[in-house]
Amino acid sequence: MNNLKNDLYVRACKRLPVERTPIWIMRQAGRYLPEYRTIREKYDFLTMCKTPELAAEVTIQPVDILGVDAAIIFSDILVIPEAMGMPFEMNEGRGPVFYHPIRSDEDEKQLKEISAADDLKYVLDAISLAKKELDGRVPLIGFSGAPWTLLTYMVEGQGSKTFSNVKKLIYNNPELAHKILNKLTDAIADYLSAQIEAGADAIQIFDTWAGNLSSRDYLVFALKYVNQLILKIKRKDEPIVYFPKGVHYRMRTTADCGADVIGVDWTIDLAKARDKVGNKVAIQGNLDPTVLYAEPNFIRREARKVLQSYGEGTGHIFNLGHGILPDINPDHAKVLVDYIKEKSGQYHLADLATLKR
Ligand code: CP3
């Protein structure tokens, strides 16, 4: 499979037998690693994203330091709005802030049509370079924000507690919301197809703000576009992971979106999530990221509960229920990775028998 020396992650995504549960950590390339901070001190965030040598280097850091079973390309979900003509600033503490959020039909007209091959070439170059440098050690995951989450950032201009501006847009001017969502869906499909072409072994679609919608609006403004997006992505058999944070109450419908894997946060037991999706999709998750603040034995106990909750058999990719926090001790992340590698084999004895046959 794709000349990968370790293809556990790809096999688990496709629910093929695995010897043990694969693990990687959302936001694994980032500030909690001193090795990342050393590079970040010298360059600003976007320079790092736009310099393939730097992006490839920090992409591989967690593979070397933690021994995770997959790498994810170092970039950000906000590179698409940036390419469409919306510059932003990465504020220490506050996160990204767009200078000119879009709130009106006039603003929308200013958005540029983009072509990934030209406007986001630096990400594609980073993927090709990281693939080359990884030399098949582990798969490389490409990613994008989902249409709804990108729309939210573009309209709010920054993170928000109430999401008042994007809610005003979908209630008062739904035509405009749908127009932008359609534009984004096409841009993301082109971008993700190009990432696969450049060498990405799998794709993750981050829908971080999906949980801020009502259950019905989730179908209309988020899931519908993810459905269309997945149909449009050109791929051979590269798995697609959809992570709609905060909407596990829609597991069953979400499992029909065309993704191979659904990511879940820590507010649902994996046993329940698995029961709802049946054999349709694999599941990624879902240790509470703050568990990594605790001492090693507590981390191991909580990790075991997640493994036990999913139970036996393939189709589980171990991860946190959201990104790793910047003030986590990297040794604690390593405790988690080592534990899963050592102890998850017992959940795959039947898989192993199939593999040996
Ligand atoms: O997972 C990885 O290691 C790959 C790299 C990656 C980054 N951002 C790097 C990053 C990925 C997959 C993302 C996705 C992303 N970016 C999401 C979706 C996932 C999620 O966490 O919900 C979102 C919402 C963003 C937007 C964003 N970018 C925020 C809110 C912030 C600031 C807060 C924070 O966590 O730092 C960023 C900045 C960012 N993106 C950093 C990194 C390493 C830190 C920037 C720095 O070095 O100052």
Short mmCIF file of C-alpha atoms and ligand atoms in Angstrom, two decimals:
data_model
loop_
_atom_site.label_atom_id
_atom_site.label_comp_id
_atom_site.label_asym_id
_atom_site.label_seq_id
_atom_site.Cartn_x
_atom_site.Cartn_y
_atom_site.Cartn_z
CA MET A 1 0.00 0.00 0.00
CA ASN A 2 1.71 3.17 -1.20
CA ASN A 3 5.14 1.86 -0.09
CA LEU A 4 4.41 2.75 3.53
CA LYS A 5 6.51 0.97 6.14
CA ASN A 6 3.85 1.70 8.76
CA ASP A 7 0.38 1.78 7.22
CA LEU A 8 -1.62 1.03 10.41
CA TYR A 9 -3.40 4.40 10.24
CA VAL A 10 -4.52 3.91 6.62
CA ARG A 11 -5.66 0.34 7.31
CA ALA A 12 -7.64 1.35 10.40
CA CYS A 13 -9.32 4.14 8.39
CA LYS A 14 -10.50 1.51 5.92
CA ARG A 15 -11.44 -0.91 8.70
CA LEU A 16 -8.89 -3.46 7.48
CA PRO A 17 -7.25 -5.73 10.09
CA VAL A 18 -4.47 -4.12 12.17
CA GLU A 19 -1.98 -5.55 14.69
CA ARG A 20 -2.67 -2.66 17.09
CA THR A 21 -4.57 0.63 17.27
CA PRO A 22 -2.79 3.47 15.44
CA ILE A 23 -2.39 6.83 17.20
CA TRP A 24 -1.68 10.40 16.17
CA ILE A 25 -2.53 13.66 17.92
CA MET A 26 -4.47 16.58 16.46
CA ARG A 27 -2.24 19.70 16.39
CA GLN A 28 0.75 17.46 17.10
CA ALA A 29 3.08 19.89 15.29
CA GLY A 30 2.91 22.92 17.53
CA ARG A 31 3.88 25.07 20.45
CA TYR A 32 3.91 22.38 23.18
CA LEU A 33 7.10 21.06 21.48
CA PRO A 34 10.28 23.01 22.40
CA GLU A 35 11.69 21.94 19.03
CA TYR A 36 8.77 23.76 17.32
CA ARG A 37 9.19 26.86 19.47
CA THR A 38 12.89 27.09 18.57
CA ILE A 39 11.98 27.44 14.89
CA ARG A 40 8.93 29.61 15.61
CA GLU A 41 11.12 32.12 17.48
CA LYS A 42 12.87 32.88 14.20
CA TYR A 43 9.91 33.00 11.81
CA ASP A 44 6.32 34.17 11.97
CA PHE A 45 3.57 31.60 11.59
CA LEU A 46 2.67 32.28 7.95
CA THR A 47 6.32 32.34 6.89
CA MET A 48 6.63 28.85 8.37
CA CYS A 49 3.53 27.71 6.46
CA LYS A 50 4.82 29.26 3.23
CA THR A 51 8.37 27.88 3.40
CA PRO A 52 8.20 24.19 2.39
CA GLU A 53 11.53 23.33 4.11
CA LEU A 54 10.28 24.71 7.45
CA ALA A 55 6.77 23.25 7.08
CA ALA A 56 8.20 19.81 6.25
CA GLU A 57 10.61 19.97 9.17
CA VAL A 58 7.95 20.70 11.80
CA THR A 59 5.59 18.19 10.18
CA ILE A 60 8.12 15.44 10.90
CA GLN A 61 9.05 16.57 14.44
CA PRO A 62 6.24 14.66 16.23
CA VAL A 63 7.06 11.51 14.25
CA ASP A 64 10.65 11.68 15.53
CA ILE A 65 9.85 12.90 19.05
CA LEU A 66 6.63 11.05 19.92
CA GLY A 67 6.63 8.14 17.48
CA VAL A 68 3.08 8.76 16.23
CA ASP A 69 1.67 6.59 13.42
CA ALA A 70 0.85 9.46 11.05
CA ALA A 71 2.17 12.90 10.18
CA ILE A 72 -0.12 15.82 9.34
CA ILE A 73 1.14 18.53 7.04
CA PHE A 74 2.01 21.73 8.90
CA SER A 75 -0.31 24.46 7.65
CA ASP A 76 -3.57 26.03 8.80
CA ILE A 77 -7.22 25.96 7.83
CA LEU A 78 -7.06 29.73 7.24
CA VAL A 79 -4.77 29.57 4.20
CA ILE A 80 -7.84 29.31 1.93
CA PRO A 81 -9.46 32.59 3.06
CA GLU A 82 -6.01 34.17 2.93
CA ALA A 83 -5.60 33.05 -0.69
CA MET A 84 -9.09 34.42 -1.45
CA GLY A 85 -7.85 37.86 -0.45
CA MET A 86 -8.47 37.98 3.31
CA PRO A 87 -5.21 38.69 5.14
CA PHE A 88 -5.05 37.81 8.84
CA GLU A 89 -2.78 38.26 11.79
CA MET A 90 -1.85 35.49 14.22
CA ASN A 91 -2.23 37.06 17.66
CA GLU A 92 -0.47 35.56 20.64
CA GLY A 93 -3.25 34.45 22.98
CA ARG A 94 -6.17 35.62 20.84
CA GLY A 95 -5.55 33.39 17.83
CA PRO A 96 -6.04 34.45 14.22
CA VAL A 97 -7.78 37.75 13.43
CA PHE A 98 -8.90 38.81 9.93
CA TYR A 99 -8.54 42.52 9.18
CA HIS A 100 -11.71 42.68 7.05
CA PRO A 101 -14.36 40.04 7.80
CA ILE A 102 -17.07 39.49 5.19
CA ARG A 103 -20.52 40.58 6.26
CA SER A 104 -22.28 41.82 3.08
CA ASP A 105 -22.93 41.02 -0.59
CA GLU A 106 -20.35 43.71 -1.41
CA ASP A 107 -17.71 42.00 0.72
CA GLU A 108 -18.46 38.67 -0.95
CA LYS A 109 -17.79 40.13 -4.39
CA GLN A 110 -14.24 40.95 -3.27
CA LEU A 111 -13.45 37.24 -2.70
CA LYS A 112 -11.08 35.93 -5.34
CA GLU A 113 -11.63 32.66 -7.19
CA ILE A 114 -8.61 30.55 -6.37
CA SER A 115 -6.72 27.71 -7.96
CA ALA A 116 -4.83 25.51 -5.50
CA ALA A 117 -2.08 24.75 -8.03
CA ASP A 118 -1.18 28.47 -8.15
CA ASP A 119 -2.48 30.14 -5.02
CA LEU A 120 -1.67 27.36 -2.55
CA LYS A 121 1.32 25.90 -4.33
CA TYR A 122 3.42 26.34 -1.19
CA VAL A 123 1.26 23.79 0.68
CA LEU A 124 1.53 21.31 -2.20
CA ASP A 125 5.31 21.79 -2.27
CA ALA A 126 5.46 21.23 1.49
CA ILE A 127 3.48 17.99 1.06
CA SER A 128 5.80 16.70 -1.69
CA LEU A 129 8.86 17.56 0.38
CA ALA A 130 7.49 16.07 3.62
CA LYS A 131 6.54 12.89 1.73
CA LYS A 132 10.06 12.63 0.38
CA GLU A 133 11.66 13.24 3.77
CA LEU A 134 9.31 10.84 5.56
CA ASP A 135 10.42 8.17 3.11
CA GLY A 136 7.36 6.01 3.85
CA ARG A 137 7.92 5.87 7.63
CA VAL A 138 4.29 6.84 8.28
CA PRO A 139 1.42 8.17 6.14
CA LEU A 140 1.05 11.90 5.59
CA ILE A 141 -2.36 13.46 6.26
CA GLY A 142 -3.49 16.50 4.25
CA PHE A 143 -6.31 18.70 5.56
CA SER A 144 -8.66 21.62 5.18
CA GLY A 145 -11.31 23.38 7.20
CA ALA A 146 -14.87 22.40 6.28
CA PRO A 147 -16.99 25.00 4.43
CA TRP A 148 -19.01 25.90 7.54
CA THR A 149 -15.96 26.40 9.78
CA LEU A 150 -14.21 28.53 7.15
CA LEU A 151 -17.37 30.61 6.64
CA THR A 152 -17.53 31.13 10.40
CA TYR A 153 -13.97 32.48 10.56
CA MET A 154 -14.45 34.65 7.48
CA VAL A 155 -17.60 36.25 8.89
CA GLU A 156 -16.66 36.50 12.58
CA GLY A 157 -13.11 37.55 11.73
CA GLN A 158 -11.89 35.61 14.78
CA GLY A 159 -12.95 32.97 17.28
CA SER A 160 -16.19 33.79 19.09
CA LYS A 161 -18.34 32.70 22.02
CA THR A 162 -21.74 33.53 20.56
CA PHE A 163 -21.07 33.44 16.81
CA SER A 164 -23.47 36.36 16.49
CA ASN A 165 -22.24 37.59 13.11
CA VAL A 166 -22.36 34.29 11.27
CA LYS A 167 -25.75 33.53 12.86
CA LYS A 168 -27.08 36.92 11.70
CA LEU A 169 -25.87 36.00 8.22
CA ILE A 170 -27.56 32.59 8.05
CA TYR A 171 -30.83 33.90 9.51
CA ASN A 172 -31.05 37.27 7.73
CA ASN A 173 -29.33 36.56 4.43
CA PRO A 174 -29.20 32.77 3.91
CA GLU A 175 -28.76 33.25 0.12
CA LEU A 176 -25.45 34.96 0.72
CA ALA A 177 -24.37 32.29 3.21
CA HIS A 178 -25.14 29.55 0.68
CA LYS A 179 -23.36 31.45 -2.07
CA ILE A 180 -20.16 31.64 -0.02
CA LEU A 181 -20.51 28.03 1.16
CA ASN A 182 -20.78 26.90 -2.47
CA LYS A 183 -17.69 28.90 -3.42
CA LEU A 184 -15.79 27.45 -0.49
CA THR A 185 -16.87 23.90 -1.31
CA ASP A 186 -15.43 24.20 -4.82
CA ALA A 187 -12.21 25.79 -3.60
CA ILE A 188 -11.72 23.15 -0.89
CA ALA A 189 -12.42 20.27 -3.32
CA ASP A 190 -9.81 21.62 -5.71
CA TYR A 191 -7.35 22.14 -2.84
CA LEU A 192 -7.80 18.67 -1.32
CA SER A 193 -7.60 16.96 -4.73
CA ALA A 194 -4.31 18.79 -5.31
CA GLN A 195 -3.03 17.68 -1.88
CA ILE A 196 -3.73 14.05 -2.82
CA GLU A 197 -2.03 14.57 -6.15
CA ALA A 198 0.98 16.01 -4.30
CA GLY A 199 1.23 12.88 -2.15
CA ALA A 200 -1.17 13.11 0.82
CA ASP A 201 -2.14 9.57 1.90
CA ALA A 202 -5.37 10.66 3.62
CA ILE A 203 -7.41 13.81 4.16
CA GLN A 204 -8.96 15.27 7.30
CA ILE A 205 -11.76 17.84 7.12
CA PHE A 206 -11.90 19.95 10.31
CA ASP A 207 -15.37 21.23 11.21
CA THR A 208 -14.39 22.81 14.49
CA TRP A 209 -17.46 25.07 14.71
CA ALA A 210 -20.12 22.55 13.58
CA GLY A 211 -21.33 22.22 17.19
CA ASN A 212 -22.47 25.84 17.26
CA LEU A 213 -25.32 25.10 14.89
CA SER A 214 -28.70 23.76 15.91
CA SER A 215 -29.25 20.14 15.03
CA ARG A 216 -31.28 21.10 11.95
CA ASP A 217 -29.01 23.91 10.81
CA TYR A 218 -26.08 21.49 11.03
CA LEU A 219 -27.66 19.50 8.20
CA VAL A 220 -28.40 22.58 6.08
CA PHE A 221 -25.24 24.68 6.55
CA ALA A 222 -22.56 22.13 7.42
CA LEU A 223 -23.22 18.51 6.51
CA LYS A 224 -24.80 19.17 3.12
CA TYR A 225 -21.65 20.92 1.91
CA VAL A 226 -19.36 18.25 3.35
CA ASN A 227 -21.38 15.71 1.40
CA GLN A 228 -20.88 17.65 -1.83
CA LEU A 229 -17.25 18.30 -1.02
CA ILE A 230 -16.42 14.62 -0.53
CA LEU A 231 -18.08 13.73 -3.84
CA LYS A 232 -15.93 16.33 -5.60
CA ILE A 233 -12.55 15.32 -4.19
CA LYS A 234 -10.50 13.44 -6.78
CA ARG A 235 -8.92 10.44 -5.09
CA LYS A 236 -7.97 6.84 -5.69
CA ASP A 237 -8.48 5.12 -2.36
CA GLU A 238 -7.15 7.75 0.03
CA PRO A 239 -9.37 7.77 3.13
CA ILE A 240 -11.28 10.87 4.20
CA VAL A 241 -11.82 11.77 7.85
CA TYR A 242 -14.58 14.21 8.82
CA PHE A 243 -14.37 15.78 12.27
CA PRO A 244 -17.51 17.76 13.18
CA LYS A 245 -16.65 18.79 16.72
CA GLY A 246 -19.58 18.88 19.10
CA VAL A 247 -22.20 17.04 17.03
CA HIS A 248 -22.00 13.44 18.14
CA TYR A 249 -25.79 13.54 18.56
CA ARG A 250 -25.92 13.34 14.74
CA MET A 251 -23.56 10.34 14.44
CA ARG A 252 -25.90 8.24 12.32
CA THR A 253 -26.60 10.91 9.69
CA THR A 254 -23.01 12.09 9.76
CA ALA A 255 -21.82 8.55 9.00
CA ASP A 256 -23.62 8.80 5.62
CA CYS A 257 -21.61 11.85 4.46
CA GLY A 258 -19.20 9.78 2.35
CA ALA A 259 -16.24 9.96 4.73
CA ASP A 260 -14.39 6.77 5.70
CA VAL A 261 -13.82 7.96 9.25
CA ILE A 262 -15.75 10.21 11.64
CA GLY A 263 -13.81 12.04 14.35
CA VAL A 264 -15.52 12.49 17.71
CA ASP A 265 -14.79 14.68 20.72
CA TRP A 266 -14.63 13.38 24.31
CA THR A 267 -18.26 14.04 25.22
CA ILE A 268 -19.51 10.69 23.88
CA ASP A 269 -18.41 7.15 24.78
CA LEU A 270 -16.84 5.42 21.81
CA ALA A 271 -18.99 2.34 22.49
CA LYS A 272 -22.08 4.45 21.86
CA ALA A 273 -20.57 6.16 18.81
CA ARG A 274 -19.61 2.75 17.38
CA ASP A 275 -23.04 1.36 18.06
CA LYS A 276 -24.61 4.23 16.11
CA VAL A 277 -22.42 4.04 13.01
CA GLY A 278 -22.25 0.24 12.84
CA ASN A 279 -19.87 -0.96 10.15
CA LYS A 280 -20.27 2.09 7.98
CA VAL A 281 -17.25 4.12 9.05
CA ALA A 282 -14.20 3.99 11.29
CA ILE A 283 -14.01 6.26 14.34
CA GLN A 284 -11.23 8.61 15.44
CA GLY A 285 -10.85 9.87 18.98
CA ASN A 286 -11.45 10.72 21.75
CA LEU A 287 -9.39 11.27 24.89
CA ASP A 288 -10.15 14.60 26.60
CA PRO A 289 -7.09 16.75 25.69
CA THR A 290 -6.83 18.04 29.29
CA VAL A 291 -6.17 14.50 30.56
CA LEU A 292 -2.60 15.12 29.39
CA TYR A 293 -2.20 17.59 32.29
CA ALA A 294 -2.50 14.66 34.71
CA GLU A 295 0.27 12.38 35.94
CA PRO A 296 1.34 9.43 33.75
CA ASN A 297 -0.62 6.69 35.51
CA PHE A 298 -3.82 8.70 35.29
CA ILE A 299 -3.17 9.25 31.56
CA ARG A 300 -2.70 5.49 31.05
CA ARG A 301 -5.89 4.67 32.94
CA GLU A 302 -7.93 7.15 30.92
CA ALA A 303 -6.38 5.92 27.66
CA ARG A 304 -7.30 2.36 28.60
CA LYS A 305 -10.93 3.44 29.13
CA VAL A 306 -11.01 4.83 25.58
CA LEU A 307 -9.58 1.60 24.14
CA GLN A 308 -12.02 -0.48 26.18
CA SER A 309 -14.95 1.66 25.15
CA TYR A 310 -14.24 1.14 21.45
CA GLY A 311 -13.64 -2.55 22.16
CA GLU A 312 -12.23 -5.22 19.90
CA GLY A 313 -11.47 -5.07 16.23
CA THR A 314 -10.26 -2.58 13.68
CA GLY A 315 -11.80 0.77 12.77
CA HIS A 316 -10.43 2.84 15.67
CA ILE A 317 -7.80 5.54 15.25
CA PHE A 318 -6.71 6.74 18.67
CA ASN A 319 -6.54 10.53 19.03
CA LEU A 320 -7.50 13.28 21.42
CA GLY A 321 -11.03 14.64 21.16
CA HIS A 322 -9.56 17.98 19.98
CA GLY A 323 -6.12 19.51 19.48
CA ILE A 324 -3.32 19.14 22.02
CA LEU A 325 -3.01 22.27 24.19
CA PRO A 326 0.11 24.47 23.98
CA ASP A 327 1.01 24.06 27.68
CA ILE A 328 1.06 20.26 27.71
CA ASN A 329 4.30 18.57 28.75
CA PRO A 330 5.54 16.65 25.67
CA ASP A 331 6.65 13.78 27.95
CA HIS A 332 2.98 13.26 28.80
CA ALA A 333 2.08 13.03 25.12
CA LYS A 334 4.82 10.43 24.78
CA VAL A 335 3.38 8.45 27.73
CA LEU A 336 0.10 8.28 25.84
CA VAL A 337 1.65 7.23 22.52
CA ASP A 338 3.81 4.55 24.18
CA TYR A 339 0.84 3.20 26.13
CA ILE A 340 -1.33 2.80 23.03
CA LYS A 341 1.51 1.15 21.13
CA GLU A 342 2.21 -1.30 23.97
CA LYS A 343 -1.30 -2.13 25.11
CA SER A 344 -3.69 -1.86 22.19
CA GLY A 345 -2.63 -5.17 20.58
CA GLN A 346 -4.95 -7.09 22.90
CA TYR A 347 -7.94 -5.51 21.15
CA HIS A 348 -6.79 -6.92 17.82
CA LEU A 349 -6.27 -10.64 18.43
CA ALA A 350 -8.92 -11.57 15.86
CA ASP A 351 -7.38 -9.10 13.38
CA LEU A 352 -4.02 -10.75 13.95
CA ALA A 353 -5.44 -14.20 13.24
CA THR A 354 -6.87 -12.88 9.95
CA LEU A 355 -3.53 -11.30 9.05
CA LYS A 356 -1.67 -14.55 9.68
CA ARG A 357 -4.00 -16.59 7.53
O1 CP3 B 1 -2.31 19.24 13.49
C1 CP3 B 1 -1.20 19.70 13.16
O2 CP3 B 1 -0.20 19.60 13.86
C2 CP3 B 1 -1.07 20.36 11.81
C3 CP3 B 1 -1.13 21.79 11.80
C4 CP3 B 1 -2.41 22.53 12.09
C5 CP3 B 1 -2.39 23.86 12.57
N1 CP3 B 1 -3.66 24.32 12.56
C6 CP3 B 1 -1.18 24.58 12.96
C7 CP3 B 1 -1.28 25.74 13.86
C8 CP3 B 1 -3.75 22.19 11.87
C9 CP3 B 1 -4.36 20.87 11.43
C10 CP3 B 1 -4.53 23.35 12.16
C11 CP3 B 1 -5.99 23.40 12.00
C12 CP3 B 1 -6.75 24.52 12.54
N2 CP3 B 1 -6.38 25.83 12.59
C13 CP3 B 1 -8.05 24.41 13.06
C14 CP3 B 1 -8.88 23.15 13.10
C15 CP3 B 1 -8.49 22.28 14.22
C16 CP3 B 1 -8.89 22.81 15.57
O3 CP3 B 1 -8.00 22.97 16.39
O4 CP3 B 1 -10.08 23.00 15.79
C17 CP3 B 1 -8.45 25.69 13.47
C18 CP3 B 1 -9.75 26.08 14.12
C19 CP3 B 1 -7.39 26.59 13.15
C20 CP3 B 1 -7.33 28.06 13.35
C21 CP3 B 1 -6.25 28.46 14.26
N3 CP3 B 1 -4.92 28.45 13.92
C22 CP3 B 1 -6.34 28.91 15.59
C23 CP3 B 1 -7.64 29.07 16.35
C24 CP3 B 1 -5.06 29.19 16.04
C25 CP3 B 1 -4.64 29.84 17.34
C26 CP3 B 1 -4.85 29.02 18.52
C27 CP3 B 1 -3.85 27.91 18.66
O5 CP3 B 1 -4.26 26.78 18.95
O6 CP3 B 1 -2.67 28.16 18.51
C28 CP3 B 1 -4.17 28.83 15.00
C29 CP3 B 1 -2.71 28.92 15.04
C30 CP3 B 1 -1.93 27.67 14.78
N4 CP3 B 1 -2.23 26.73 13.83
C31 CP3 B 1 -0.74 27.30 15.45
C32 CP3 B 1 -0.32 26.09 14.87
C33 CP3 B 1 0.90 25.30 15.20
C34 CP3 B 1 -0.02 28.11 16.52
C35 CP3 B 1 0.58 29.28 15.87
C36 CP3 B 1 1.83 29.75 16.53
O7 CP3 B 1 2.86 29.08 16.41
O8 CP3 B 1 1.76 30.84 17.11
#
